[in-house]
Amino acid sequence: SVADAHKKQTHTSTNMNGMYTIFTIGLLLILATPIYSLRGVQQSKTPMSSLAHSFEPVYSNEGKYLNVAELLDACRDFSSALRKIGQTTLARDFESNIRKAEALYNSAPSNQRQSLSSLLLLERESGIHGPNGQLQDYSAATGLLWIRRYLEFHLDMYTAILASSD
């Protein structure tokens, strides 16, 4: 039906936006402080390059999905980096959003928590959200939305910093 096709297209678009954000921030951080050059020559390992590499396994090439466990691990690493640069208030807020996602992840059956889309579908089917899909503040969807916003903000900020240094 038309509604199912639209739902599938919206779902795919949402997944692609999330994958784009994660890959872009990882790529940006890798380009800013790479471990290996394009020729494979070993370079110094930096905290930022380690952080960038923590986002690499988030996207599963085999199944073409976002791996929630890897995403949450990478987000914890990002939160730790925020703390190291003195952004403890931001880190605390970011961690509260990680906990929202972890609560659903930890309570979900193992066959429904590996991919981001299956986890969010489980939450939607639970009836937790309000009318017309209004997200509840304590939901994993809200936590993941804010995680995406944090990562996108930092991506934009680091992009601007790198562009101004040229």
Tab-separated table of C-alpha atoms in Angstrom:
chain	number	residue	atom	x	y	z
A	1	SER	CA	0.000	0.000	0.000
A	2	VAL	CA	0.987	3.655	-0.319
A	3	ALA	CA	1.148	4.059	3.474
A	4	ASP	CA	3.510	1.087	3.816
A	5	ALA	CA	5.732	2.411	1.031
A	6	HIS	CA	5.856	5.844	2.698
A	7	LYS	CA	6.626	4.258	6.083
A	8	LYS	CA	9.434	2.212	4.525
A	9	GLN	CA	10.817	5.287	2.730
A	10	THR	CA	10.676	7.362	5.948
A	11	HIS	CA	12.343	4.530	7.890
A	12	THR	CA	15.088	4.234	5.269
A	13	SER	CA	15.587	8.013	5.191
A	14	THR	CA	15.888	8.143	8.993
A	15	ASN	CA	18.416	5.293	8.985
A	16	MET	CA	20.429	6.968	6.234
A	17	ASN	CA	20.515	10.287	8.116
A	18	GLY	CA	21.762	8.541	11.237
A	19	MET	CA	24.357	6.556	9.312
A	20	TYR	CA	25.478	9.713	7.523
A	21	THR	CA	25.969	11.576	10.802
A	22	ILE	CA	27.916	8.762	12.447
A	23	PHE	CA	30.106	8.131	9.433
A	24	THR	CA	30.708	11.809	8.831
A	25	ILE	CA	31.811	12.552	12.391
A	26	GLY	CA	34.027	9.481	12.362
A	27	LEU	CA	35.490	10.410	9.016
A	28	LEU	CA	36.055	14.006	10.057
A	29	LEU	CA	37.834	12.950	13.225
A	30	ILE	CA	39.917	10.437	11.304
A	31	LEU	CA	40.890	13.076	8.748
A	32	ALA	CA	41.713	15.569	11.475
A	33	THR	CA	43.993	13.212	13.382
A	34	PRO	CA	44.578	10.021	11.381
A	35	ILE	CA	46.285	6.892	12.660
A	36	TYR	CA	47.226	5.797	9.156
A	37	SER	CA	47.836	7.945	6.112
A	38	LEU	CA	46.351	6.969	2.784
A	39	ARG	CA	49.591	5.120	2.027
A	40	GLY	CA	49.296	3.045	5.179
A	41	VAL	CA	52.219	4.705	6.952
A	42	GLN	CA	51.875	4.551	10.730
A	43	GLN	CA	51.317	7.934	12.338
A	44	SER	CA	51.026	8.898	15.976
A	45	LYS	CA	47.902	7.762	17.762
A	46	THR	CA	45.966	10.599	19.348
A	47	PRO	CA	42.921	10.712	21.642
A	48	MET	CA	40.844	12.171	18.796
A	49	SER	CA	41.893	9.453	16.365
A	50	SER	CA	41.009	6.803	18.950
A	51	LEU	CA	37.624	8.433	19.418
A	52	ALA	CA	37.045	8.489	15.669
A	53	HIS	CA	37.912	4.823	15.387
A	54	SER	CA	35.439	3.953	18.141
A	55	PHE	CA	32.634	4.995	15.749
A	56	GLU	CA	33.844	2.793	12.882
A	57	PRO	CA	32.086	-0.452	13.952
A	58	VAL	CA	28.732	1.297	14.483
A	59	TYR	CA	27.664	0.614	10.914
A	60	SER	CA	27.534	-3.079	10.069
A	61	ASN	CA	28.639	-3.625	6.477
A	62	GLU	CA	27.351	-7.212	6.487
A	63	GLY	CA	23.805	-6.448	7.555
A	64	LYS	CA	23.684	-2.772	6.549
A	65	TYR	CA	22.389	-1.561	9.893
A	66	LEU	CA	23.453	0.602	12.828
A	67	ASN	CA	24.760	-1.567	15.663
A	68	VAL	CA	23.312	-0.182	18.905
A	69	ALA	CA	25.886	-1.747	21.247
A	70	GLU	CA	28.740	-0.252	19.205
A	71	LEU	CA	26.957	3.106	19.016
A	72	LEU	CA	26.495	3.227	22.795
A	73	ASP	CA	30.150	2.275	23.360
A	74	ALA	CA	31.308	4.992	20.954
A	75	CYS	CA	29.016	7.510	22.645
A	76	ARG	CA	30.533	6.646	26.034
A	77	ASP	CA	33.965	7.311	24.507
A	78	PHE	CA	32.690	10.633	23.160
A	79	SER	CA	31.341	11.543	26.610
A	80	SER	CA	34.718	10.732	28.119
A	81	ALA	CA	36.373	13.034	25.556
A	82	LEU	CA	33.948	15.816	26.507
A	83	ARG	CA	34.966	15.413	30.149
A	84	LYS	CA	38.664	15.467	29.253
A	85	ILE	CA	38.282	18.847	27.577
A	86	GLY	CA	36.378	20.260	30.555
A	87	GLN	CA	32.860	19.966	29.168
A	88	THR	CA	31.465	18.107	32.187
A	89	THR	CA	28.000	19.687	32.005
A	90	LEU	CA	27.644	18.677	28.365
A	91	ALA	CA	29.001	15.227	29.181
A	92	ARG	CA	26.431	14.736	31.967
A	93	ASP	CA	23.589	15.742	29.672
A	94	PHE	CA	24.922	13.527	26.872
A	95	GLU	CA	25.216	10.612	29.336
A	96	SER	CA	21.589	11.066	30.412
A	97	ASN	CA	20.620	10.493	26.781
A	98	ILE	CA	22.891	7.458	26.549
A	99	ARG	CA	21.130	6.033	29.637
A	100	LYS	CA	17.723	6.457	27.958
A	101	ALA	CA	18.904	4.393	25.004
A	102	GLU	CA	20.653	1.858	27.247
A	103	ALA	CA	17.485	1.319	29.302
A	104	LEU	CA	15.599	0.111	26.233
A	105	TYR	CA	18.617	-1.761	24.873
A	106	ASN	CA	19.118	-3.664	28.135
A	107	SER	CA	15.433	-4.561	28.460
A	108	ALA	CA	14.918	-5.620	24.834
A	109	PRO	CA	15.088	-9.254	23.737
A	110	SER	CA	18.454	-9.990	22.142
A	111	ASN	CA	16.919	-10.555	18.699
A	112	GLN	CA	15.430	-7.023	18.736
A	113	ARG	CA	18.291	-4.944	20.065
A	114	GLN	CA	21.150	-5.384	17.654
A	115	SER	CA	19.991	-2.805	15.099
A	116	LEU	CA	18.816	0.705	15.780
A	117	SER	CA	15.724	0.294	13.615
A	118	SER	CA	14.559	-2.901	15.370
A	119	LEU	CA	15.095	-1.323	18.786
A	120	LEU	CA	13.143	1.812	17.911
A	121	LEU	CA	10.367	-0.270	16.354
A	122	LEU	CA	10.121	-2.249	19.597
A	123	GLU	CA	9.782	0.972	21.562
A	124	ARG	CA	7.149	2.344	19.194
A	125	GLU	CA	5.141	-0.868	19.408
A	126	SER	CA	5.220	-0.685	23.211
A	127	GLY	CA	2.871	2.312	23.048
A	128	ILE	CA	5.210	4.518	25.088
A	129	HIS	CA	4.816	7.550	22.831
A	130	GLY	CA	1.968	10.032	22.774
A	131	PRO	CA	-0.615	10.770	20.115
A	132	ASN	CA	0.656	11.320	16.585
A	133	GLY	CA	4.030	9.839	17.502
A	134	GLN	CA	4.909	12.513	20.062
A	135	LEU	CA	8.102	11.307	21.753
A	136	GLN	CA	8.176	10.988	25.508
A	137	ASP	CA	11.144	12.709	27.166
A	138	TYR	CA	12.275	9.538	28.963
A	139	SER	CA	12.193	7.366	25.825
A	140	ALA	CA	15.127	5.839	23.999
A	141	ALA	CA	13.966	7.584	20.827
A	142	THR	CA	14.343	10.961	22.555
A	143	GLY	CA	17.751	9.974	23.934
A	144	LEU	CA	18.918	8.835	20.503
A	145	LEU	CA	17.554	11.985	18.883
A	146	TRP	CA	19.604	14.121	21.282
A	147	ILE	CA	22.661	11.903	20.773
A	148	ARG	CA	22.365	12.528	17.046
A	149	ARG	CA	22.011	16.269	17.644
A	150	TYR	CA	25.099	16.341	19.874
A	151	LEU	CA	27.173	14.443	17.338
A	152	GLU	CA	25.934	16.602	14.483
A	153	PHE	CA	26.685	19.813	16.410
A	154	HIS	CA	30.211	18.671	17.192
A	155	LEU	CA	30.701	17.558	13.605
A	156	ASP	CA	29.690	21.000	12.373
A	157	MET	CA	31.884	22.703	14.955
A	158	TYR	CA	34.975	20.615	14.118
A	159	THR	CA	34.319	21.071	10.400
A	160	ALA	CA	34.266	24.839	10.870
A	161	ILE	CA	37.456	24.727	12.945
A	162	LEU	CA	39.239	22.655	10.325
A	163	ALA	CA	37.980	24.882	7.496
A	164	SER	CA	39.208	28.013	9.256
A	165	SER	CA	42.672	26.545	9.758
A	166	ASP	CA	43.217	26.167	5.983
